[in-house]
mmCIF file of C-alpha atoms in Angstrom:
data_model
loop_
_atom_site.group_PDB
_atom_site.id
_atom_site.type_symbol
_atom_site.label_atom_id
_atom_site.label_comp_id
_atom_site.label_asym_id
_atom_site.label_seq_id
_atom_site.Cartn_x
_atom_site.Cartn_y
_atom_site.Cartn_z
ATOM 1 C CA UNK A 161 -3.549 73.654 3.818
ATOM 2 C CA UNK A 162 -3.404 71.653 7.079
ATOM 3 C CA UNK A 163 -5.901 69.193 5.685
ATOM 4 C CA UNK A 164 -3.675 68.612 2.682
ATOM 5 C CA UNK A 165 -0.648 67.887 4.878
ATOM 6 C CA UNK A 166 -2.671 65.442 6.971
ATOM 7 C CA UNK A 167 -3.884 63.780 3.775
ATOM 8 C CA UNK A 168 -0.372 63.457 2.454
ATOM 9 C CA UNK A 169 0.904 62.065 5.730
ATOM 10 C CA UNK A 170 -1.861 59.505 6.000
ATOM 11 C CA UNK A 171 -1.221 58.522 2.387
ATOM 12 C CA UNK A 172 2.472 57.895 3.095
ATOM 13 C CA UNK A 173 1.729 55.923 6.250
ATOM 14 C CA UNK A 174 -0.913 53.947 4.401
ATOM 15 C CA UNK A 175 1.575 53.121 1.693
ATOM 16 C CA UNK A 176 4.129 52.160 4.312
ATOM 17 C CA UNK A 177 1.705 49.786 6.032
ATOM 18 C CA UNK A 178 0.629 48.344 2.754
ATOM 19 C CA UNK A 179 4.220 47.514 1.963
ATOM 20 C CA UNK A 180 4.754 46.048 5.455
ATOM 21 C CA UNK A 181 1.643 43.900 5.089
ATOM 22 C CA UNK A 182 2.772 42.583 1.727
ATOM 23 C CA UNK A 183 6.222 41.729 3.056
ATOM 24 C CA UNK A 184 4.732 40.047 6.102
ATOM 25 C CA UNK A 185 2.905 37.683 3.740
ATOM 26 C CA UNK A 186 6.287 36.319 2.678
ATOM 27 C CA UNK A 187 6.669 35.146 6.259
ATOM 28 C CA UNK A 188 3.057 34.385 7.121
ATOM 29 C CA UNK A 189 2.173 32.156 4.162
ATOM 30 C CA UNK A 190 5.013 29.642 4.719
ATOM 31 C CA UNK A 191 4.354 29.802 8.454
ATOM 32 C CA UNK A 192 0.672 29.002 8.093
ATOM 33 C CA UNK A 193 1.494 26.177 5.652
ATOM 34 C CA UNK A 194 3.954 24.778 8.186
ATOM 35 C CA UNK A 195 1.435 24.964 11.049
ATOM 36 C CA UNK A 196 -1.282 23.476 8.882
ATOM 37 C CA UNK A 197 0.841 20.508 7.767
ATOM 38 C CA UNK A 198 2.585 19.913 11.108
ATOM 39 C CA UNK A 199 0.313 17.054 12.205
ATOM 40 C CA UNK A 200 0.431 15.340 8.822
ATOM 41 C CA UNK A 201 4.217 15.557 8.628
ATOM 42 C CA UNK A 202 4.489 14.250 12.175
ATOM 43 C CA UNK A 203 2.190 11.329 11.346
ATOM 44 C CA UNK A 204 4.155 10.578 8.173
ATOM 45 C CA UNK A 205 7.497 10.615 9.998
ATOM 46 C CA UNK A 206 6.132 8.557 12.883
ATOM 47 C CA UNK A 207 4.847 5.954 10.464
ATOM 48 C CA UNK A 208 7.781 5.408 8.123
ATOM 49 C CA UNK A 209 11.299 4.058 8.427
ATOM 50 C CA UNK A 210 13.197 6.788 6.629
ATOM 51 C CA UNK A 211 16.658 7.374 8.122
ATOM 52 C CA UNK A 212 18.934 4.378 8.627
ATOM 53 C CA UNK A 213 21.293 4.204 11.578
ATOM 54 C CA UNK A 214 24.033 1.820 10.503
ATOM 55 C CA UNK A 215 25.223 -0.798 12.946
ATOM 56 C CA UNK A 216 28.560 -2.444 12.208
ATOM 57 C CA UNK A 217 28.857 -6.235 12.294
ATOM 58 C CA UNK A 218 29.317 -7.593 15.810
ATOM 59 C CA UNK A 219 28.251 -4.385 17.491
ATOM 60 C CA UNK A 220 25.036 -3.711 19.342
ATOM 61 C CA UNK A 221 22.933 -0.558 19.201
ATOM 62 C CA UNK A 222 20.559 1.036 21.702
ATOM 63 C CA UNK A 223 17.117 1.085 20.111
ATOM 64 C CA UNK A 224 13.702 1.327 21.753
ATOM 65 C CA UNK A 225 15.347 1.108 25.177
ATOM 66 C CA UNK A 226 17.211 -2.165 24.477
ATOM 67 C CA UNK A 227 20.507 -3.262 22.943
ATOM 68 C CA UNK A 228 20.094 -4.910 19.539
ATOM 69 C CA UNK A 229 22.699 -7.099 17.928
ATOM 70 C CA UNK A 230 22.557 -9.077 14.704
ATOM 71 C CA UNK A 231 23.979 -12.515 15.307
ATOM 72 C CA UNK A 232 23.315 -14.289 12.025
ATOM 73 C CA UNK A 233 21.905 -13.856 8.548
ATOM 74 C CA UNK A 234 21.790 -16.927 6.359
ATOM 75 C CA UNK A 235 19.898 -18.481 3.513
ATOM 76 C CA UNK A 236 18.145 -21.819 3.880
ATOM 77 C CA UNK A 237 18.913 -23.287 0.461
ATOM 78 C CA UNK A 238 17.480 -26.496 -0.901
ATOM 79 C CA UNK A 239 13.934 -26.315 0.417
ATOM 80 C CA UNK A 240 11.142 -27.648 -1.752
ATOM 81 C CA UNK A 241 7.652 -26.278 -2.439
ATOM 82 C CA UNK A 242 8.854 -22.735 -2.826
ATOM 83 C CA UNK A 243 8.254 -20.288 -5.660
ATOM 84 C CA UNK A 244 10.946 -20.574 -8.375
ATOM 85 C CA UNK A 245 14.205 -18.681 -7.756
ATOM 86 C CA UNK A 246 13.312 -17.837 -4.185
ATOM 87 C CA UNK A 247 15.371 -18.440 -1.069
ATOM 88 C CA UNK A 248 14.262 -18.356 2.576
ATOM 89 C CA UNK A 249 16.522 -16.086 4.612
ATOM 90 C CA UNK A 250 16.791 -16.207 8.408
ATOM 91 C CA UNK A 251 17.809 -13.189 10.448
ATOM 92 C CA UNK A 252 18.794 -13.800 14.089
ATOM 93 C CA UNK A 253 19.092 -11.084 16.693
ATOM 94 C CA UNK A 254 20.154 -11.030 20.313
ATOM 95 C CA UNK A 255 18.424 -8.284 22.262
ATOM 96 C CA UNK A 256 19.428 -7.290 25.781
ATOM 97 C CA UNK A 257 16.407 -5.709 27.401
ATOM 98 C CA UNK A 258 16.982 -2.319 29.006
ATOM 99 C CA UNK A 259 13.599 -0.662 29.386
ATOM 100 C CA UNK A 260 11.149 -3.553 30.039
ATOM 101 C CA UNK A 261 8.111 -1.553 28.853
ATOM 102 C CA UNK A 262 8.133 -3.381 25.521
ATOM 103 C CA UNK A 263 4.415 -2.891 24.896
ATOM 104 C CA UNK A 264 5.078 0.828 24.452
ATOM 105 C CA UNK A 265 8.688 0.984 23.318
ATOM 106 C CA UNK A 266 8.454 -1.865 20.795
ATOM 107 C CA UNK A 267 5.028 -1.032 19.438
ATOM 108 C CA UNK A 268 4.854 -1.377 15.645
ATOM 109 C CA UNK A 269 8.000 -3.488 15.593
ATOM 110 C CA UNK A 270 8.974 -4.251 12.024
ATOM 111 C CA UNK A 271 11.911 -6.358 10.969
ATOM 112 C CA UNK A 272 12.730 -6.252 7.273
ATOM 113 C CA UNK A 273 15.407 -6.973 4.709
ATOM 114 C CA UNK A 274 16.606 -4.137 2.489
ATOM 115 C CA UNK A 275 18.670 -4.728 -0.663
ATOM 116 C CA UNK A 276 21.034 -2.417 -2.531
ATOM 117 C CA UNK A 277 18.181 -0.996 -4.625
ATOM 118 C CA UNK A 278 16.179 -0.146 -1.503
ATOM 119 C CA UNK A 279 13.589 -2.888 -1.988
ATOM 120 C CA UNK A 280 12.124 -4.082 1.315
ATOM 121 C CA UNK A 281 10.935 -7.546 2.292
ATOM 122 C CA UNK A 282 8.674 -8.237 5.244
ATOM 123 C CA UNK A 283 8.726 -11.559 7.108
ATOM 124 C CA UNK A 284 6.959 -14.358 5.255
ATOM 125 C CA UNK A 285 4.378 -16.842 6.396
ATOM 126 C CA UNK A 286 5.051 -19.274 3.529
ATOM 127 C CA UNK A 287 8.125 -20.775 5.134
ATOM 128 C CA UNK A 288 8.043 -21.970 8.701
ATOM 129 C CA UNK A 289 11.214 -23.572 9.961
ATOM 130 C CA UNK A 290 11.495 -25.359 13.237
ATOM 131 C CA UNK A 291 13.172 -23.326 15.951
ATOM 132 C CA UNK A 292 14.085 -24.003 19.547
ATOM 133 C CA UNK A 293 11.682 -22.857 22.230
ATOM 134 C CA UNK A 294 13.594 -19.786 23.283
ATOM 135 C CA UNK A 295 13.485 -18.193 19.836
ATOM 136 C CA UNK A 296 10.783 -15.572 19.405
ATOM 137 C CA UNK A 297 9.691 -13.047 16.826
ATOM 138 C CA UNK A 298 9.715 -9.352 17.477
ATOM 139 C CA UNK A 299 5.939 -9.220 17.992
ATOM 140 C CA UNK A 300 5.773 -12.249 20.276
ATOM 141 C CA UNK A 301 8.636 -10.810 22.363
ATOM 142 C CA UNK A 302 6.512 -7.747 23.144
ATOM 143 C CA UNK A 303 4.173 -9.960 25.160
ATOM 144 C CA UNK A 304 6.848 -12.240 26.612
ATOM 145 C CA UNK A 305 7.063 -10.313 29.891
ATOM 146 C CA UNK A 306 10.832 -9.971 29.547
ATOM 147 C CA UNK A 307 12.516 -8.099 32.377
ATOM 148 C CA UNK A 308 15.350 -5.617 32.347
ATOM 149 C CA UNK A 309 18.653 -7.436 31.868
ATOM 150 C CA UNK A 310 17.124 -10.435 30.048
ATOM 151 C CA UNK A 311 18.527 -11.459 26.697
ATOM 152 C CA UNK A 312 16.035 -12.456 24.001
ATOM 153 C CA UNK A 313 16.740 -14.446 20.865
ATOM 154 C CA UNK A 314 14.661 -13.143 17.979
ATOM 155 C CA UNK A 315 14.348 -14.738 14.571
ATOM 156 C CA UNK A 316 12.462 -13.603 11.488
ATOM 157 C CA UNK A 317 12.101 -15.600 8.281
ATOM 158 C CA UNK A 318 11.926 -13.959 4.864
ATOM 159 C CA UNK A 319 11.479 -15.118 1.318
ATOM 160 C CA UNK A 320 13.638 -13.219 -1.173
ATOM 161 C CA UNK A 321 14.546 -13.756 -4.832
ATOM 162 C CA UNK A 322 17.880 -15.508 -5.389
ATOM 163 C CA UNK A 323 19.430 -12.480 -7.126
ATOM 164 C CA UNK A 324 18.829 -10.322 -4.032
ATOM 165 C CA UNK A 325 20.319 -12.659 -1.414
ATOM 166 C CA UNK A 326 23.830 -11.180 -1.787
ATOM 167 C CA UNK A 327 22.849 -7.585 -1.123
ATOM 168 C CA UNK A 328 20.101 -7.839 1.506
ATOM 169 C CA UNK A 329 20.756 -6.367 4.963
ATOM 170 C CA UNK A 330 18.454 -6.740 7.984
ATOM 171 C CA UNK A 331 16.756 -3.678 9.438
ATOM 172 C CA UNK A 332 14.559 -3.016 12.473
ATOM 173 C CA UNK A 333 11.998 -0.257 12.933
ATOM 174 C CA UNK A 334 10.013 0.615 16.075
ATOM 175 C CA UNK A 335 7.223 3.179 16.382
ATOM 176 C CA UNK A 336 8.988 4.809 19.329
ATOM 177 C CA UNK A 337 12.107 5.471 17.213
ATOM 178 C CA UNK A 338 10.630 6.334 13.825
ATOM 179 C CA UNK A 339 11.586 7.878 11.428
ATOM 180 C CA UNK A 340 14.973 6.350 12.386
ATOM 181 C CA UNK A 341 15.628 2.646 11.981
ATOM 182 C CA UNK A 342 18.557 0.304 12.496
ATOM 183 C CA UNK A 343 20.331 -1.060 9.447
ATOM 184 C CA UNK A 344 22.713 -3.884 10.301
ATOM 185 C CA UNK A 345 25.894 -4.399 8.319
ATOM 186 C CA UNK A 346 27.398 -7.803 7.670
ATOM 187 C CA UNK A 347 30.907 -9.051 8.347
ATOM 188 C CA UNK A 348 31.942 -8.529 4.720
ATOM 189 C CA UNK A 349 30.762 -4.880 4.588
ATOM 190 C CA UNK B 273 -27.156 53.302 -21.800
ATOM 191 C CA UNK B 274 -24.420 51.385 -23.621
ATOM 192 C CA UNK B 275 -22.425 51.272 -20.411
ATOM 193 C CA UNK B 276 -25.359 49.816 -18.466
ATOM 194 C CA UNK B 277 -25.861 47.167 -21.150
ATOM 195 C CA UNK B 278 -22.161 46.286 -21.115
ATOM 196 C CA UNK B 279 -22.314 45.905 -17.349
ATOM 197 C CA UNK B 280 -25.297 43.568 -17.588
ATOM 198 C CA UNK B 281 -23.521 41.501 -20.252
ATOM 199 C CA UNK B 282 -20.423 41.359 -18.081
ATOM 200 C CA UNK B 283 -22.520 40.251 -15.106
ATOM 201 C CA UNK B 284 -24.172 37.510 -17.155
ATOM 202 C CA UNK B 285 -20.784 36.303 -18.406
ATOM 203 C CA UNK B 286 -19.489 36.237 -14.822
ATOM 204 C CA UNK B 287 -22.567 34.333 -13.623
ATOM 205 C CA UNK B 288 -22.293 31.727 -16.366
ATOM 206 C CA UNK B 289 -18.556 31.394 -15.760
ATOM 207 C CA UNK B 290 -19.149 30.770 -12.040
ATOM 208 C CA UNK B 291 -21.914 28.300 -12.842
ATOM 209 C CA UNK B 292 -19.607 26.471 -15.237
ATOM 210 C CA UNK B 293 -16.905 26.324 -12.599
ATOM 211 C CA UNK B 294 -19.391 24.948 -10.106
ATOM 212 C CA UNK B 295 -20.636 22.312 -12.553
ATOM 213 C CA UNK B 296 -17.177 21.148 -13.557
ATOM 214 C CA UNK B 297 -15.841 21.043 -10.010
ATOM 215 C CA UNK B 298 -14.731 17.481 -9.217
ATOM 216 C CA UNK B 299 -16.672 15.758 -6.487
ATOM 217 C CA UNK B 300 -14.911 15.488 -3.129
ATOM 218 C CA UNK B 301 -15.021 11.698 -3.470
ATOM 219 C CA UNK B 302 -13.161 11.938 -6.791
ATOM 220 C CA UNK B 303 -10.520 14.237 -5.373
ATOM 221 C CA UNK B 304 -9.567 11.922 -2.534
ATOM 222 C CA UNK B 305 -10.596 8.662 -4.213
ATOM 223 C CA UNK B 306 -8.344 5.920 -5.584
ATOM 224 C CA UNK B 307 -5.937 6.844 -8.394
ATOM 225 C CA UNK B 308 -6.681 4.630 -11.394
ATOM 226 C CA UNK B 309 -3.926 2.685 -13.203
ATOM 227 C CA UNK B 310 -5.595 1.455 -16.385
ATOM 228 C CA UNK B 311 -4.816 -1.411 -18.706
ATOM 229 C CA UNK B 312 -6.448 -4.285 -20.555
ATOM 230 C CA UNK B 313 -6.330 -8.063 -20.427
ATOM 231 C CA UNK B 314 -2.694 -9.172 -20.824
ATOM 232 C CA UNK B 315 -1.195 -5.770 -19.963
ATOM 233 C CA UNK B 316 0.982 -5.268 -16.907
ATOM 234 C CA UNK B 317 -0.753 -2.557 -14.927
ATOM 235 C CA UNK B 318 1.627 -0.740 -12.618
ATOM 236 C CA UNK B 319 0.324 0.838 -9.423
ATOM 237 C CA UNK B 320 2.197 2.479 -6.558
ATOM 238 C CA UNK B 321 2.708 -0.633 -4.462
ATOM 239 C CA UNK B 322 2.028 -3.522 -6.821
ATOM 240 C CA UNK B 323 1.863 -4.668 -10.438
ATOM 241 C CA UNK B 324 -0.855 -6.862 -11.846
ATOM 242 C CA UNK B 325 -1.346 -8.680 -15.134
ATOM 243 C CA UNK B 326 -4.640 -10.367 -15.918
ATOM 244 C CA UNK B 327 -3.887 -13.532 -17.890
ATOM 245 C CA UNK B 328 -7.308 -14.938 -18.681
ATOM 246 C CA UNK B 329 -10.993 -14.836 -17.855
ATOM 247 C CA UNK B 330 -13.097 -17.964 -17.606
ATOM 248 C CA UNK B 331 -16.828 -18.343 -17.104
ATOM 249 C CA UNK B 332 -18.533 -21.307 -15.503
ATOM 250 C CA UNK B 333 -21.934 -22.407 -14.242
ATOM 251 C CA UNK B 334 -20.457 -24.264 -11.292
ATOM 252 C CA UNK B 335 -17.245 -24.212 -9.296
ATOM 253 C CA UNK B 336 -15.593 -27.171 -7.662
ATOM 254 C CA UNK B 337 -13.755 -26.333 -4.471
ATOM 255 C CA UNK B 338 -12.235 -28.038 -1.461
ATOM 256 C CA UNK B 339 -13.429 -27.264 2.004
ATOM 257 C CA UNK B 340 -11.665 -29.011 4.885
ATOM 258 C CA UNK B 341 -10.845 -31.926 2.596
ATOM 259 C CA UNK B 342 -14.411 -32.246 1.275
ATOM 260 C CA UNK B 343 -15.053 -31.589 -2.373
ATOM 261 C CA UNK B 344 -17.869 -29.116 -2.808
ATOM 262 C CA UNK B 345 -19.710 -27.895 -5.895
ATOM 263 C CA UNK B 346 -20.901 -24.324 -5.751
ATOM 264 C CA UNK B 347 -23.818 -23.419 -7.976
ATOM 265 C CA UNK B 348 -25.064 -19.963 -8.774
ATOM 266 C CA UNK B 349 -28.142 -18.212 -10.115
ATOM 267 C CA UNK B 350 -25.893 -16.222 -12.457
ATOM 268 C CA UNK B 351 -22.465 -17.274 -13.641
ATOM 269 C CA UNK B 352 -19.027 -17.552 -12.100
ATOM 270 C CA UNK B 353 -16.269 -15.412 -13.563
ATOM 271 C CA UNK B 354 -12.726 -16.452 -12.699
ATOM 272 C CA UNK B 355 -9.904 -14.050 -13.562
ATOM 273 C CA UNK B 356 -6.377 -15.479 -13.325
ATOM 274 C CA UNK B 357 -3.864 -12.787 -12.477
ATOM 275 C CA UNK B 358 -0.192 -12.451 -11.643
ATOM 276 C CA UNK B 359 0.881 -10.006 -8.951
ATOM 277 C CA UNK B 360 4.278 -8.551 -8.143
ATOM 278 C CA UNK B 361 5.223 -6.200 -5.354
ATOM 279 C CA UNK B 362 7.250 -3.159 -6.360
ATOM 280 C CA UNK B 363 9.449 -1.540 -3.704
ATOM 281 C CA UNK B 364 8.291 -3.447 -0.629
ATOM 282 C CA UNK B 365 6.287 -6.429 0.542
ATOM 283 C CA UNK B 366 2.584 -5.744 0.619
ATOM 284 C CA UNK B 367 -0.819 -7.401 0.600
ATOM 285 C CA UNK B 368 -3.451 -7.103 -2.098
ATOM 286 C CA UNK B 369 -6.840 -7.629 -0.564
ATOM 287 C CA UNK B 370 -9.665 -6.132 -2.612
ATOM 288 C CA UNK B 371 -11.101 -6.859 -6.058
ATOM 289 C CA UNK B 372 -14.398 -6.088 -7.694
ATOM 290 C CA UNK B 373 -16.026 -6.539 -11.099
ATOM 291 C CA UNK B 374 -17.711 -3.538 -12.696
ATOM 292 C CA UNK B 375 -20.116 -4.538 -15.437
ATOM 293 C CA UNK B 376 -21.090 -2.469 -18.499
ATOM 294 C CA UNK B 377 -24.080 -0.917 -16.748
ATOM 295 C CA UNK B 378 -21.996 0.066 -13.731
ATOM 296 C CA UNK B 379 -23.224 -2.717 -11.454
ATOM 297 C CA UNK B 380 -20.277 -3.670 -9.279
ATOM 298 C CA UNK B 381 -19.732 -7.121 -7.786
ATOM 299 C CA UNK B 382 -17.294 -7.707 -4.941
ATOM 300 C CA UNK B 383 -15.218 -10.860 -5.065
ATOM 301 C CA UNK B 384 -17.066 -13.831 -3.651
ATOM 302 C CA UNK B 385 -16.576 -14.954 -0.092
ATOM 303 C CA UNK B 386 -18.103 -18.359 -0.700
ATOM 304 C CA UNK B 387 -14.737 -20.047 -1.336
ATOM 305 C CA UNK B 388 -12.936 -18.529 1.586
ATOM 306 C CA UNK B 389 -10.743 -21.550 2.235
ATOM 307 C CA UNK B 390 -9.407 -22.058 -1.270
ATOM 308 C CA UNK B 391 -5.785 -21.389 -2.136
ATOM 309 C CA UNK B 392 -4.838 -18.485 -4.367
ATOM 310 C CA UNK B 393 -7.645 -16.124 -3.453
ATOM 311 C CA UNK B 394 -7.240 -12.618 -2.093
ATOM 312 C CA UNK B 395 -5.818 -11.412 0.168
ATOM 313 C CA UNK B 396 -2.382 -12.399 -1.145
ATOM 314 C CA UNK B 397 0.917 -11.342 0.391
ATOM 315 C CA UNK B 398 3.428 -10.377 -2.294
ATOM 316 C CA UNK B 399 7.150 -9.671 -2.118
ATOM 317 C CA UNK B 400 9.426 -7.709 -4.474
ATOM 318 C CA UNK B 401 10.972 -9.883 -7.187
ATOM 319 C CA UNK B 402 8.689 -12.853 -6.436
ATOM 320 C CA UNK B 403 5.670 -12.764 -8.753
ATOM 321 C CA UNK B 404 2.664 -14.672 -7.515
ATOM 322 C CA UNK B 405 -0.447 -15.939 -9.266
ATOM 323 C CA UNK B 406 -3.912 -15.601 -7.848
ATOM 324 C CA UNK B 407 -7.546 -16.036 -8.811
ATOM 325 C CA UNK B 408 -10.206 -13.379 -8.567
ATOM 326 C CA UNK B 409 -13.625 -15.030 -8.410
ATOM 327 C CA UNK B 410 -16.890 -13.205 -8.940
ATOM 328 C CA UNK B 411 -20.497 -14.304 -9.024
ATOM 329 C CA UNK B 412 -22.431 -12.131 -11.436
ATOM 330 C CA UNK B 413 -25.315 -11.706 -13.797
ATOM 331 C CA UNK B 414 -24.472 -13.038 -17.294
ATOM 332 C CA UNK B 415 -25.384 -9.709 -18.918
ATOM 333 C CA UNK B 416 -22.680 -8.019 -16.810
ATOM 334 C CA UNK B 417 -19.936 -10.203 -18.339
ATOM 335 C CA UNK B 418 -19.149 -8.153 -21.431
ATOM 336 C CA UNK B 419 -17.012 -4.972 -21.408
ATOM 337 C CA UNK B 420 -16.336 -5.396 -17.721
ATOM 338 C CA UNK B 421 -13.587 -3.738 -15.706
ATOM 339 C CA UNK B 422 -11.878 -5.513 -12.828
ATOM 340 C CA UNK B 423 -10.808 -3.166 -10.038
ATOM 341 C CA UNK B 424 -7.986 -4.292 -7.762
ATOM 342 C CA UNK B 425 -6.495 -2.446 -4.807
ATOM 343 C CA UNK B 426 -4.435 -3.195 -1.737
ATOM 344 C CA UNK B 427 -6.974 -2.018 0.807
ATOM 345 C CA UNK B 428 -10.690 -1.399 0.880
ATOM 346 C CA UNK B 429 -10.254 2.327 1.502
ATOM 347 C CA UNK B 430 -7.661 3.014 -1.155
ATOM 348 C CA UNK B 431 -8.036 6.800 -0.917
ATOM 349 C CA UNK B 432 -5.232 8.514 -2.850
ATOM 350 C CA UNK B 433 -3.637 5.155 -3.535
ATOM 351 C CA UNK B 434 -3.553 3.363 -6.846
ATOM 352 C CA UNK B 435 -6.291 1.054 -8.012
ATOM 353 C CA UNK B 436 -5.695 -1.171 -11.018
ATOM 354 C CA UNK B 437 -8.520 -0.991 -13.550
ATOM 355 C CA UNK B 438 -8.301 -3.814 -16.055
ATOM 356 C CA UNK B 439 -10.621 -3.718 -19.006
ATOM 357 C CA UNK B 440 -11.554 -7.248 -20.001
ATOM 358 C CA UNK B 441 -13.017 -6.442 -23.425
ATOM 359 C CA UNK B 442 -16.220 -7.460 -25.160
ATOM 360 C CA UNK B 443 -17.663 -10.925 -24.580
ATOM 361 C CA UNK B 444 -20.302 -12.198 -26.996
ATOM 362 C CA UNK B 445 -23.468 -13.490 -25.329
ATOM 363 C CA UNK B 446 -24.806 -16.732 -26.808
ATOM 364 C CA UNK B 447 -28.488 -17.586 -27.451
ATOM 365 C CA UNK B 448 -28.692 -19.223 -24.013
ATOM 366 C CA UNK B 449 -27.801 -15.868 -22.426
ATOM 367 C CA UNK B 450 -24.310 -17.031 -21.421
ATOM 368 C CA UNK B 451 -20.883 -16.186 -22.856
ATOM 369 C CA UNK B 452 -20.015 -18.856 -25.506
ATOM 370 C CA UNK B 453 -16.932 -20.092 -23.626
ATOM 371 C CA UNK B 454 -18.866 -20.860 -20.442
ATOM 372 C CA UNK B 455 -17.960 -24.286 -19.094
ATOM 373 C CA UNK B 456 -20.141 -26.380 -16.862
ATOM 374 C CA UNK B 457 -17.706 -26.799 -13.973
ATOM 375 C CA UNK B 458 -14.377 -25.149 -13.224
ATOM 376 C CA UNK B 459 -12.098 -26.966 -10.840
ATOM 377 C CA UNK B 460 -10.655 -24.536 -8.285
ATOM 378 C CA UNK B 461 -8.688 -27.284 -6.567
ATOM 379 C CA UNK B 462 -6.255 -27.349 -9.509
ATOM 380 C CA UNK B 463 -3.084 -25.313 -8.999
ATOM 381 C CA UNK B 464 -3.109 -22.006 -10.849
#
């Protein structure tokens, strides 16, 4: 008699634990997937420019420890020896250095142009226009030894198809700020 | 007795099923290898980061190339195969750096590095909306010319990224062992 009661009790508790275990899987499986993929997701986010932070025309934005401002975006029409229907585009920035540790904060610096369809252009090496001595690129600025409070003039040159020139906007991405990046608006926006 | 027999049959079925699964299991290298985007000569083959269209294939015994202003003729023990292609970037600027020629027997030839200073060779930087022509140059055995596939990818280790596979079609081999259209010298100094 007693043995039967014990049997019945252990059967109910077994069933209870079985149910608990099954329900805990609902939590544990997504949790283990999340832990497993954490590093990969982190690497993916740290490597891609995903979320734009819009910067209105004429304003500057704190990014990678410095204040970034777009000063000019213009096409250099009428150049020869270029692929058909392509236009060189120059993007000029003024950057006021805050944190002078550019070799860490500006690592992986990437300036690009993004059009209305989301297409992205990287700086070109086909076109090289003469610039004054104090104009640098983002990468060369990293090694310029700029101090806090200095203002740097950065210029990047792109080659874009003529149809895209109207809708392209300059953008800047830095490894220390990814997945966020700056997307500069123009005066007409 | 019947039950024992049924169990043995069931066991055998399970064993053969497991063996079949093991045999048909894709190799690790295939699982994480490049993802093929296939097409033939003249087709636009669309990969993840770039598009490519092979326009023509030419064969030659010698190549003429410029090196630091000097004209140089490059000979070969086999033949030169020159594939003229047009690239286009898709969503963002990228660089296409790697091409190889896979012959009918599976022998694979990397693009030559003997003309490293000539214009229009890989690696080429490509931008969205700005198609660009390039030449893929291979040095190969004449019997690897027919039914070849040209493999093009952005990087050498294109794991889980697309690789264009362009089938170039059959090429007749003449009595001299060369494809009939083989020219003596192709001038690589000419614009593409």
